[in-house]
Coordinates of C-alpha atoms in Angstrom, one line a residue:
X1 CA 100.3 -75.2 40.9
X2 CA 98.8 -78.7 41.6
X3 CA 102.1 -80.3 41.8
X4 CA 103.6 -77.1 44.2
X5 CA 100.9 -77.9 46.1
X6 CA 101.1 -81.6 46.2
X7 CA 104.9 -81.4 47.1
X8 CA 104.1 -78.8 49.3
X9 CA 102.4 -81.2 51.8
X10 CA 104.9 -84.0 50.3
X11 CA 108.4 -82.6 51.1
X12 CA 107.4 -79.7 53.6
X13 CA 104.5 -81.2 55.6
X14 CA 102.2 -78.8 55.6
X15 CA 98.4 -80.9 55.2
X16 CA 96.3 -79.6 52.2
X17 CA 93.7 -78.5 54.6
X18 CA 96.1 -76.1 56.1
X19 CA 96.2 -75.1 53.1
X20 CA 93.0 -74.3 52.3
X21 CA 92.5 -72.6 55.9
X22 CA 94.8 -70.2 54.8
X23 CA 93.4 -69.8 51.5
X24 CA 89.9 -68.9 53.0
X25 CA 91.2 -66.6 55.6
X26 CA 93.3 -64.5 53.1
X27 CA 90.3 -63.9 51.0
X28 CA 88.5 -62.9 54.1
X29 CA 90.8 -60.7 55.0
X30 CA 90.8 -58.9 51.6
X31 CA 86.6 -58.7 52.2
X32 CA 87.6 -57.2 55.4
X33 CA 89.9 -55.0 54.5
X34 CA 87.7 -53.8 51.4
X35 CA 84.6 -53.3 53.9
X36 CA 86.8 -51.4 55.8
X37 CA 87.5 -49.0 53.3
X38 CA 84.0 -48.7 51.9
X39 CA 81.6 -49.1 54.7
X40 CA 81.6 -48.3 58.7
X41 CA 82.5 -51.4 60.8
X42 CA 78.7 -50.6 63.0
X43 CA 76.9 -51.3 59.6
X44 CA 78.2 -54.6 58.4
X45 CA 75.7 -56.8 60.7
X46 CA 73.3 -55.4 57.9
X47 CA 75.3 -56.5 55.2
X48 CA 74.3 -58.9 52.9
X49 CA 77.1 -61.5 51.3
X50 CA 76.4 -64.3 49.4
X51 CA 79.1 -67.1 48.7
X52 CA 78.3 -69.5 45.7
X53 CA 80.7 -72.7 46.2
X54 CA 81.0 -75.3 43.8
X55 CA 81.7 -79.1 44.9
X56 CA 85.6 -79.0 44.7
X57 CA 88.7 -77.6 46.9
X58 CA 87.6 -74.2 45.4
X59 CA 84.4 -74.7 47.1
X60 CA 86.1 -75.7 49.7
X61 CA 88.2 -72.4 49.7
X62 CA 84.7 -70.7 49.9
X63 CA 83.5 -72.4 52.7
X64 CA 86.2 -71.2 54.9
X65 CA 85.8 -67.9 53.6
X66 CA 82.2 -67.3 55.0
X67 CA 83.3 -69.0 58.5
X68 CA 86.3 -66.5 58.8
X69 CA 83.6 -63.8 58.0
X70 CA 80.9 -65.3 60.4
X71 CA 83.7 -65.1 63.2
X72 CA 83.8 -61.3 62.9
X73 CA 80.3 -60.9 63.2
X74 CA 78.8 -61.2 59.4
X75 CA 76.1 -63.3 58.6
X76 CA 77.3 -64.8 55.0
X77 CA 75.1 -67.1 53.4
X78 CA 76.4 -70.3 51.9
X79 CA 75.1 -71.3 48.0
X80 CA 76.4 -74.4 47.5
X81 CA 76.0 -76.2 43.8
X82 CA 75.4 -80.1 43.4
X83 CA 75.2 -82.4 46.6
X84 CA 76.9 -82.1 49.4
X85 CA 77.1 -85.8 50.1
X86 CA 79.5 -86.2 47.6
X87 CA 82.3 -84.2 48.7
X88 CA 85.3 -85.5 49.5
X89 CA 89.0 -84.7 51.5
X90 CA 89.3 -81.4 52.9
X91 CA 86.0 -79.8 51.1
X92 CA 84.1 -82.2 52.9
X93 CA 85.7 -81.3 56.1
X94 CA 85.4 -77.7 55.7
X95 CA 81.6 -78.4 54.6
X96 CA 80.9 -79.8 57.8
X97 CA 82.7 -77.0 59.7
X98 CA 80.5 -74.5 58.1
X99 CA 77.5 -77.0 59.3
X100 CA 78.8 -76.9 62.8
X101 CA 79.1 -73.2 63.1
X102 CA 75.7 -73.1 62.0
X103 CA 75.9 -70.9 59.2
X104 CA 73.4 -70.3 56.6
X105 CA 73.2 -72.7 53.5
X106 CA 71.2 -73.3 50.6
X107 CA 71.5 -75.8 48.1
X108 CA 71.2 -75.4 44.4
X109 CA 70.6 -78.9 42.5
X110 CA 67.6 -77.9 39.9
X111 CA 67.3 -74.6 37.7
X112 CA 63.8 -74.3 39.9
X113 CA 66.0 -73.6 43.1
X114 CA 68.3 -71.7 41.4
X115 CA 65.0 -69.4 40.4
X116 CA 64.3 -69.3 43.9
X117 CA 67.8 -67.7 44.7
X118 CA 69.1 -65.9 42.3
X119 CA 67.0 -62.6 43.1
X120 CA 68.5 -62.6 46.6
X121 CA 72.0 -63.3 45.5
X122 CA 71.0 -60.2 43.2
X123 CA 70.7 -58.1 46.3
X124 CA 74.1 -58.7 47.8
X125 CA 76.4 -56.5 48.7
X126 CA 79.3 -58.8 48.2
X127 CA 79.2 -61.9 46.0
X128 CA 82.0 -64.4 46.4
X129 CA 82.7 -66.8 43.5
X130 CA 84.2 -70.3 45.0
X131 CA 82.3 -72.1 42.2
X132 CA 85.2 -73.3 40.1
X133 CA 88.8 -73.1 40.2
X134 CA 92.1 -74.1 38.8
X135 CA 90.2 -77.9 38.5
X136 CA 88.4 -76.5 35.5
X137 CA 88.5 -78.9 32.3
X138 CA 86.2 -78.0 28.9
X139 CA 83.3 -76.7 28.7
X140 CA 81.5 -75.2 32.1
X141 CA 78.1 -77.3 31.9
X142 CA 75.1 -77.3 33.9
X143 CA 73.6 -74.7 36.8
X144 CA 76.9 -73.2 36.8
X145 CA 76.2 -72.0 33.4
X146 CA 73.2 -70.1 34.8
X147 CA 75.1 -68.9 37.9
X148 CA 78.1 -67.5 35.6
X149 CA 75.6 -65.4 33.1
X150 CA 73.3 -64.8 36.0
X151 CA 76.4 -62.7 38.1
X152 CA 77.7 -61.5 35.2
X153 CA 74.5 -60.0 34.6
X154 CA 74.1 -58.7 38.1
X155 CA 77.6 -56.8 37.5
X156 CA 76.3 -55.0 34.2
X157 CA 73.1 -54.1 36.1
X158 CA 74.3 -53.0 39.3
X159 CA 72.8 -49.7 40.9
X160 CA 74.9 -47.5 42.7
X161 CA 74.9 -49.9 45.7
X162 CA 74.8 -54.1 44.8
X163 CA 76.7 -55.4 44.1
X164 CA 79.6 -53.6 45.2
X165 CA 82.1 -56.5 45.1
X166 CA 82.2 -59.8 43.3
X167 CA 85.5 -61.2 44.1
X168 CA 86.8 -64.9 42.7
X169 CA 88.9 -67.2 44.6
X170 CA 92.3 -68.4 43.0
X171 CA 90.3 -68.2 39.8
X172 CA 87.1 -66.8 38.3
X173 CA 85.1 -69.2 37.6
X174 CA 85.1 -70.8 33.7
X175 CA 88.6 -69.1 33.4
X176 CA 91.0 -71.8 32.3
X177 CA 94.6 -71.7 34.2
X178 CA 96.9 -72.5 31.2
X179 CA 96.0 -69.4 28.9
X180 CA 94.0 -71.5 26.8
X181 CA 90.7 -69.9 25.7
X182 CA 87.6 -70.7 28.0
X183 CA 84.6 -73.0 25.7
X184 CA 81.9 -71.5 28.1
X185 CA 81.0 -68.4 29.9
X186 CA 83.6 -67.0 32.1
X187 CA 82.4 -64.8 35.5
X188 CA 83.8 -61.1 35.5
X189 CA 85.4 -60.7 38.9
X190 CA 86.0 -56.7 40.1
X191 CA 89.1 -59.0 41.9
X192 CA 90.2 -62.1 42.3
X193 CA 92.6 -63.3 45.1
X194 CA 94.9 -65.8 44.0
X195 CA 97.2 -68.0 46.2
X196 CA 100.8 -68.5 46.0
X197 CA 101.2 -67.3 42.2
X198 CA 99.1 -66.0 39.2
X199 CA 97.9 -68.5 36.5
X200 CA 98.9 -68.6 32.9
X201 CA 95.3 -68.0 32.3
X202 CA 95.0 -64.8 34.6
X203 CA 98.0 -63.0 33.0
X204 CA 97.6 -63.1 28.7
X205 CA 94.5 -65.2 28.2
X206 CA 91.7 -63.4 26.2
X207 CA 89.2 -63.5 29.0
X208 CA 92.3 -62.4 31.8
X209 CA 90.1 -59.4 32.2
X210 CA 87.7 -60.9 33.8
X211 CA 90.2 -61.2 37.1
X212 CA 89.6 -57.6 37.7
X213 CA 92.4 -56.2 39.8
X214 CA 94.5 -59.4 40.7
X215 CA 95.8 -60.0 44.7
X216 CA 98.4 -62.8 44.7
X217 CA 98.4 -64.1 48.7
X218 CA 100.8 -66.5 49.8
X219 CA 99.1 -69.6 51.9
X220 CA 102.6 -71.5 53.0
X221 CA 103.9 -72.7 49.9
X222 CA 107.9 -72.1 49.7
X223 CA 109.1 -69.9 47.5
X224 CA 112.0 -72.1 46.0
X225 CA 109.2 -74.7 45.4
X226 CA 107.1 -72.6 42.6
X227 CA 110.9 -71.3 41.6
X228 CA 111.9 -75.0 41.2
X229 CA 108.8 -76.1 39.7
X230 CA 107.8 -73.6 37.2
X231 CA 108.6 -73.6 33.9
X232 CA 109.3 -71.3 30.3
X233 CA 110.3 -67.7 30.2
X234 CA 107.2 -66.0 31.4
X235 CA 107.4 -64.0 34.8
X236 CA 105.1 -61.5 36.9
X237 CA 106.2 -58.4 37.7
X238 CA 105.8 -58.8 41.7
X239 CA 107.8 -56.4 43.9
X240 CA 110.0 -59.0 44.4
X241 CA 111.5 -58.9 40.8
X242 CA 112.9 -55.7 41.6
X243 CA 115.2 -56.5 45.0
X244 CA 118.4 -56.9 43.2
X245 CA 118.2 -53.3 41.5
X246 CA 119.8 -50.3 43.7
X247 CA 116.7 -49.3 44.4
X248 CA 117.9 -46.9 47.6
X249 CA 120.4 -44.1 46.8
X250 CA 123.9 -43.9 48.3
X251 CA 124.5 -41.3 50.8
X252 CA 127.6 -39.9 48.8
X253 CA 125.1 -39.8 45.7
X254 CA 125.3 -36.7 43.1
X255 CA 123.9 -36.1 40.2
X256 CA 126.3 -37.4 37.8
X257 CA 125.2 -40.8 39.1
X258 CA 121.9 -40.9 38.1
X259 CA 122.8 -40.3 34.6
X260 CA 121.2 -37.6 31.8
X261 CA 118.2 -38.1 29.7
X262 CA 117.7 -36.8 26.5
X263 CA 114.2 -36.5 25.0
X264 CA 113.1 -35.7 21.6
X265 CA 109.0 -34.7 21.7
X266 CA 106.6 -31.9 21.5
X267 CA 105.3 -29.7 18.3
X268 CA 103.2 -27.3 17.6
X269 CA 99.7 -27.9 19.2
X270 CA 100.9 -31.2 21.4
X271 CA 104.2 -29.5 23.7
X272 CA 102.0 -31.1 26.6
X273 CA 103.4 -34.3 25.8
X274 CA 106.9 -32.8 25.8
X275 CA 106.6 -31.1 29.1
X276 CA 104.7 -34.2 30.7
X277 CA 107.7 -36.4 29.5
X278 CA 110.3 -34.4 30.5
X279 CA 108.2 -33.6 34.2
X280 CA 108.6 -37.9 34.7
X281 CA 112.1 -38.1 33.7
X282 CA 113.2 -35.7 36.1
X283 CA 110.4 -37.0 39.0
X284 CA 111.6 -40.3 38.0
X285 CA 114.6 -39.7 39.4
X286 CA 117.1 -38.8 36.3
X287 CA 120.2 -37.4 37.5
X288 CA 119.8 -34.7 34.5
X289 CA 117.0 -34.3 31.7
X290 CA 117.3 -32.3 28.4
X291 CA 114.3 -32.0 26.3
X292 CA 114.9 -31.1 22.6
X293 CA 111.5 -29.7 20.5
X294 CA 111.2 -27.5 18.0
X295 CA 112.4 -23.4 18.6
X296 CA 108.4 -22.5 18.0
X297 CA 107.7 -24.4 21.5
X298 CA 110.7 -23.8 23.5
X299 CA 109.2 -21.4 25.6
X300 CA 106.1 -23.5 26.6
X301 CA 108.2 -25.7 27.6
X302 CA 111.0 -24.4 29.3
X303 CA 108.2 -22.5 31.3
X304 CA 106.4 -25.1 32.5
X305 CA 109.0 -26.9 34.5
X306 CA 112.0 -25.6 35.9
X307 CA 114.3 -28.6 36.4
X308 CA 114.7 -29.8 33.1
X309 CA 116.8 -28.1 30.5
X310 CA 115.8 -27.0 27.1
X311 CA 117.3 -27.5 23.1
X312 CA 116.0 -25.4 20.7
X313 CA 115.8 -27.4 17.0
X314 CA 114.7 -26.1 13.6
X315 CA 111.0 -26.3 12.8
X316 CA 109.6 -27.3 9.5
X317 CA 106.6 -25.0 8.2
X318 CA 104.1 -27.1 10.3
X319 CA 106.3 -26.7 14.1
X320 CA 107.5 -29.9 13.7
X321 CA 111.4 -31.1 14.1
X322 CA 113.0 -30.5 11.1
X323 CA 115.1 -32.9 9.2
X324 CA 118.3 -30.6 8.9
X325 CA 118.7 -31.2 12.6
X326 CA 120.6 -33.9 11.9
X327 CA 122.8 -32.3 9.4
X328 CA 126.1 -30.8 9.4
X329 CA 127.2 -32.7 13.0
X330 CA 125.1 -30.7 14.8
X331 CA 122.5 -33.4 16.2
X332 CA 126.1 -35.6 17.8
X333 CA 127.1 -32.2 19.8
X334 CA 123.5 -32.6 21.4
X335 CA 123.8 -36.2 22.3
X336 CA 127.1 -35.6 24.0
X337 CA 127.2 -36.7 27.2
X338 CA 123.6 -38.2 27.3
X339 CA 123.0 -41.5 29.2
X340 CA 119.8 -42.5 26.7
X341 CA 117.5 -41.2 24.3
X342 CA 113.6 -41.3 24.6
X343 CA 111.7 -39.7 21.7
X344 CA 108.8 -39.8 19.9
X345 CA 105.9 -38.2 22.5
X346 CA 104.3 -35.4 20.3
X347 CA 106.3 -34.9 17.5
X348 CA 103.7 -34.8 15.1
X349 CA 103.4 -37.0 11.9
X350 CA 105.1 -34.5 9.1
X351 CA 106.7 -36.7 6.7
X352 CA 110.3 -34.5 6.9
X353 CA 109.6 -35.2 10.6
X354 CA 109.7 -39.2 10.7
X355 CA 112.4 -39.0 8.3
X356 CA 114.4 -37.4 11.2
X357 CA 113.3 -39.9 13.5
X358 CA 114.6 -43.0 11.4
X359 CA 117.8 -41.1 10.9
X360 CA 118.4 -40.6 14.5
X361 CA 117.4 -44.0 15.8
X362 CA 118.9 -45.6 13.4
X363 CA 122.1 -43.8 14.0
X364 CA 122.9 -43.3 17.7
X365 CA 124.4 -45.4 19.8
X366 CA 122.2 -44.3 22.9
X367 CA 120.1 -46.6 24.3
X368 CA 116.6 -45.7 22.7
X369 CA 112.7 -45.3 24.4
X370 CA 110.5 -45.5 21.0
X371 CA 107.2 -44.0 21.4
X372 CA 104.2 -42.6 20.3
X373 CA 104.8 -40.4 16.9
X374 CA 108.3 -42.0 17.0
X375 CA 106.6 -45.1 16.0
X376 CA 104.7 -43.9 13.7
X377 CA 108.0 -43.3 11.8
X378 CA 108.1 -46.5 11.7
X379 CA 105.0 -47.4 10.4
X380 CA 105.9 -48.9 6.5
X381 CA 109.4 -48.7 7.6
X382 CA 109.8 -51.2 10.1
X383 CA 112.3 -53.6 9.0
X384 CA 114.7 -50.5 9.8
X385 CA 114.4 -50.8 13.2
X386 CA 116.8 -53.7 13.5
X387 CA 119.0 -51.2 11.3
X388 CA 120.7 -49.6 13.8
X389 CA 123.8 -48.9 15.5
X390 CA 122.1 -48.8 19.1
X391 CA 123.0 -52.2 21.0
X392 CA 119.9 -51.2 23.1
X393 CA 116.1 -50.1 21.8
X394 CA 112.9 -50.4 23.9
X395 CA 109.3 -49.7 21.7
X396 CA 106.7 -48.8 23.3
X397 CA 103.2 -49.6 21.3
X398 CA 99.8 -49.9 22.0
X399 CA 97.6 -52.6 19.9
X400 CA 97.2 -50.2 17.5
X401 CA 100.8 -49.2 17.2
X402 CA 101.6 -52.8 17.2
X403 CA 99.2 -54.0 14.6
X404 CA 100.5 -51.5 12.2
X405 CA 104.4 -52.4 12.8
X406 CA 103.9 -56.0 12.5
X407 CA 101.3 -55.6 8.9
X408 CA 98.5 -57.1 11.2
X409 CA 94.7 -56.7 12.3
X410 CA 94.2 -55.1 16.2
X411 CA 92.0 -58.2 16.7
X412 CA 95.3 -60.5 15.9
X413 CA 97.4 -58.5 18.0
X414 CA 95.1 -58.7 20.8
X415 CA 94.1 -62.3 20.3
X416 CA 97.6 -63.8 21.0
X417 CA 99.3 -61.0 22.8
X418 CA 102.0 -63.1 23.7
X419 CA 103.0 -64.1 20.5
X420 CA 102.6 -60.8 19.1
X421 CA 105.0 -59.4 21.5
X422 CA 107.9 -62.0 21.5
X423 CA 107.8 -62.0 17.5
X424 CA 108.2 -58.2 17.6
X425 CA 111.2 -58.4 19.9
X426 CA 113.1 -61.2 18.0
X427 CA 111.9 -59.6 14.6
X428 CA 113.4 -55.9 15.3
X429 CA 115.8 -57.4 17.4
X430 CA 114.2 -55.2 20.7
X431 CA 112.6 -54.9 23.8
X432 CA 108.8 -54.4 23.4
X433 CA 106.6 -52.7 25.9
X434 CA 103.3 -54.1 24.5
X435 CA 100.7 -51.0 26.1
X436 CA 97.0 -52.5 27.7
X437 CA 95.9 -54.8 30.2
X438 CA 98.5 -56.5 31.4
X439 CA 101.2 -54.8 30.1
X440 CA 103.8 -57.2 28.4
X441 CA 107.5 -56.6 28.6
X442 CA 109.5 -59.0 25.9
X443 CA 113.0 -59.4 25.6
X444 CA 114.3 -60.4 21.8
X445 CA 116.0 -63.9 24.0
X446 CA 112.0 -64.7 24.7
X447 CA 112.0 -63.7 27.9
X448 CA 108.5 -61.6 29.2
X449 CA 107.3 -59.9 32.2
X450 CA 103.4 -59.3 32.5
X451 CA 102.4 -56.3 34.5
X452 CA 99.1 -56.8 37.0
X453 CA 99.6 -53.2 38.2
X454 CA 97.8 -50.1 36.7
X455 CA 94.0 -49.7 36.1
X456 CA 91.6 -47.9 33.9
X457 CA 92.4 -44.5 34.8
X458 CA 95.5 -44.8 32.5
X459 CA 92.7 -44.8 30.0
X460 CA 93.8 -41.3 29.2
X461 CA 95.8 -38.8 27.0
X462 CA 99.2 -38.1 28.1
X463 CA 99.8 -41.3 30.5
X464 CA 101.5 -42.9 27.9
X465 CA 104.4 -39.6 27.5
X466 CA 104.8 -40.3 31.4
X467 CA 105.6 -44.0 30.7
X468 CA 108.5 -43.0 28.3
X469 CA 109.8 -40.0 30.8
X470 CA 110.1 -43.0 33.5
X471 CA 111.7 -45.5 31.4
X472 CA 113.8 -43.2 30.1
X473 CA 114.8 -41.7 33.8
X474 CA 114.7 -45.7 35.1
X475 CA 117.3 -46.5 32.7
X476 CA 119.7 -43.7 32.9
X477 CA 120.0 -44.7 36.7
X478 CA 120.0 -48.4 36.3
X479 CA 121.8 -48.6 32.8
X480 CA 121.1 -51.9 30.3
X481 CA 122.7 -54.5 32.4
X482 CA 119.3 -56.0 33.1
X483 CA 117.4 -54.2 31.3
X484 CA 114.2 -56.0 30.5
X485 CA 114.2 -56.1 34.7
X486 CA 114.8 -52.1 34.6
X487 CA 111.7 -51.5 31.9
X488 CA 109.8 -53.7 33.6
X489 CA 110.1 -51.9 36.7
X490 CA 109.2 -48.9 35.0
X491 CA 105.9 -50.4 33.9
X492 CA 105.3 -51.7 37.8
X493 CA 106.2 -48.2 38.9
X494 CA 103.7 -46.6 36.4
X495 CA 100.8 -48.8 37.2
X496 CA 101.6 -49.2 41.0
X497 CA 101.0 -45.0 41.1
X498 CA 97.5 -44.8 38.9
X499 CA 96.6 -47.5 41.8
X500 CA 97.7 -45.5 44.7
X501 CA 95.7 -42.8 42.6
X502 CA 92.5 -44.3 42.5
X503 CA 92.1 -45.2 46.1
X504 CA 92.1 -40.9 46.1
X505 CA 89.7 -40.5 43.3
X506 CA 87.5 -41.8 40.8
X507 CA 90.0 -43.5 38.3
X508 CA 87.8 -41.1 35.6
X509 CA 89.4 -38.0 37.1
X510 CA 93.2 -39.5 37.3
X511 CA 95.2 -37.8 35.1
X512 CA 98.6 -37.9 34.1
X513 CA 100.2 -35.1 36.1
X514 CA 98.5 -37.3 39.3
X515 CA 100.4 -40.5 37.9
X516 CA 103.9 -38.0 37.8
X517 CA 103.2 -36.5 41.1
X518 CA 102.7 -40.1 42.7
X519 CA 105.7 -42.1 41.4
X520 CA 107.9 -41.0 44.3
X521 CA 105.0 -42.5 46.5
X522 CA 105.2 -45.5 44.7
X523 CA 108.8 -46.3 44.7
X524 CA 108.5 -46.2 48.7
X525 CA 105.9 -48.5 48.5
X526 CA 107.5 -51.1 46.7
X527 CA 110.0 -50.3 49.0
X528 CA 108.4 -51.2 52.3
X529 CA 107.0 -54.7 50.2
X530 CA 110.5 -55.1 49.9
X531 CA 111.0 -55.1 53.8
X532 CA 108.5 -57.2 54.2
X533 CA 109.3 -59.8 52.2
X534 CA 113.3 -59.6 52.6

């Protein structure tokens, strides 16, 4: 990012402190727009937002932050740490434009001054971190130290009021950019605005939670330049990504093009996960959906949606799927005519059960979505998943999941994410949809998407059955031909409508049937980004 921007001024002549104007005015504009949602525009003279800015172009950043809010009639007030003698380039300049619009400013050079602020920075409404940025090297030191443990603390201890929003610019500060884990504190944004693109750091770091929901705003630097520039097989799933796929139907469309799902799930005591699968596939936008469960469930199922189609299968004792399904030719008479197979959500753990899994994975030649209980079949038995005839297979595990495929602890799953995803992939041979923050999408060639979209209201029974229902819908429209691009749009999708969610409701109260209901809603949205950018 250093170098985009260094040959952004270089080769496209735009100055750095251009810049950095923008910089400040897009995170001012995201304060704006958050106040707007959250508070009347005849109460903000009242409002109380404190900007802590550090000596270096993310101070910098900061500085033009509070003068963009000053303009519109806020009174920010200015927390600058270390001298402001010694600032230098556009920082310095910015410094002194703050100075000229007379805006409040308080400087913090001794832990005594820092005693005498931090009870008011306490009562903000709105904390901005422009302390440190991508700059950062080792250990954070000093003051900043206290400031980082001091806000974080404010954040843990906030009443129902302040503060409401602590929001980072381009990084929160002690975060390191290059995914490398931080030596020092690191300051837990609710969001951080980032310019241009995301850092390593913010996308499969340890401490990337501490972005909080992650804006990426563009401040003039070219496109082609971070395209040219950037380097390794690691990409963000922006809604850019997606503007190759045929994302808008033909008007001579019919159902036969958007192809026919076929999903495996439900038993006794957990057919919710069967009908919520089967409700995404077909809201997804699948062409056709069949669902296959055990006879016992058939009618819980069948009832609860009418668009989807319904295959009885044999139970065993327990109203699981019973392994004789796939005796006797009968289980290839059900996959006739299927564009891919998703199975796995609720079919119970019954060991004649998983043994039916193995032997259908392992046997079609469908593209598979491998989720949930169908994991589980796995689980001692995962060598076999590269034992296939499938060209295509797509797993779908949380840490837990994960740790137990790969023989390994959750904590060294979630320690190196990355690496835990990719060896999975190469390993089985498959595309892995590694489930949590920052959902990771690996290819077996290396290649990974990370997902930004989605937030803790996915915390919650059944949201994973609607991932597989999309994924499996999203690739019998799109086929394999990209299909890390195609699963990874189906993560997007799924994230992008638990946000449109929350801005409805607490994200405690979102549930799964919201996140179906909403993924129409969401593909139009990344829709009109689409416009907008193209």
């Amino acid at each position: 990012m250093r170098e985009v921007d260094r040959q952004t001024t270089a080769r496209f002549g735009i100055p750095g402190l251009q810049l950095m104007e923008s910089a400040g005015q897009q995170v001012s504009e995201v304060i704006l727009q958050w106040l707007g949602s959250a508070r009347a525009p005849e109460s903000r003279q009242g409002l109380k937002i404190s900007v802590l800015c550090g000596k270096g172009n993310n101070g910098g950043d900061g500085l033009v932050v509070a003068r963009h809010l000053k303009v519109t009639g806020i009174e920010p007030t200015v927390y600058f740490f270390g001298d402001p003698a010694k600032l230098t380039g556009d920082a310095s300049e910015n410094f002194q434009r703050w100075h000229n619009a007379a805006g409040i400013l308080n400087v913090v050079d001794s832990e005594s001054e820092w005693g005498k602020v931090s009870g008011v920075i306490a009562s903000s409404d709105v904390i901005v971190d422009a302390v440190l940025g991508t700059g950062l090297r080792g250990a954070v030191t000093g003051l900043t130290v206290k400031a980082i443990s001091a806000v974080n603390e404010m954040s843990k201890n906030a009443t129902a009021a302040r503060p409401s929003l602590i929001i980072s610019v381009d990084m929160p500060s002690g975060l390191p950019s290059d995914g490398e884990a931080a030596e020092g504190p690191v300051l837990r944004a609710h969001k951080t605005v980032t310019f241009t693109a995301p850092k390593i750091g913010q996308l499969i770091s340890a401490d990337a939670a501490c972005t909080g929901a992650l804006e990426v705003r563009q401040i003039g630097s070219p496109a082609e330049l971070v395209e040219e520039l950037g380097k390794g097989e690691l990409r963000w799933a922006s809604a850019e990504e997606f503007a190759e796929l045929p994302l808008v139907r033909a008007a001579d469309s019919n159902k036969g093009t958007f192809g026919h799902v076929l999903l495996v799930a439900g038993a006794l005591g957990k057919s919710g996960a069967a009908v919520l699968a089967g409700r995404m596939a077909v809201r997804g936008g699948a062409g056709l959906v069949t669902i296959a469960m055990p006879a016992v469930v058939l009618a819980v199922v069948a009832a609860a949606q009418a668009e989807y189609m319904t295959v009885p299968l044999q139970a065993t004792r327990a109203g699981t799927v019973a392994l004789k399904n796939v005796q006797g030719g009968r289980w290839k008479k059900i996959e006739e005519g299927k564009s891919v197979l998703a199975i796995g959500p609720g079919l119970g753990t019954e060991a004649q059960t998983q043994q039916c899994v193995r032997t259908i994975v392992r046997s079609t030649e469908l593209p598979v979505i491998l989720d949930a209980d169908g994991l589980n079949a796995f689980d001692g038995h995962a060598d076999e998943l590269r034992q296939r005839k499938s060209k295509f297979l797509a797993i779908t595990p949380h840490p837990g999941e994960m740790a137990r495929l790969l023989g390994k602890s959750i904590r060294d799953v979630q320690g190196d994410r990355l690496k835990a995803a990719r060896e999975a992939a190469r390993r089985w041979n498959a595309h892995v949809i590694l489930k949590g923050f920052h959902t990771l999408i690996a290819a077996p060639d290396g290649a990974v998407f990370v997902n930004t979209t989605g937030n803790a209201g996915l915390a919650k029974g059944g949201t994973g059955d609607v991932l597989t229902g999309l994924l499996a819908a999203l690739t019998a429209q799109f086929k394999t031909g990209d299909w890390l691009r195609v699963l990874a749009l189906g993560v997007y999708l799924h994230g992008l409508a638990a946000d449109i969610g929350t801005t409805r409701m607490d994200a405690s109260g979102l549930i799964a049937d919201d996140v179906i209901s909403l993924i129409p809603e969401a593909r139009a949205k990344l829709l009109q980004e689409l416009q907008k950018i193209g």
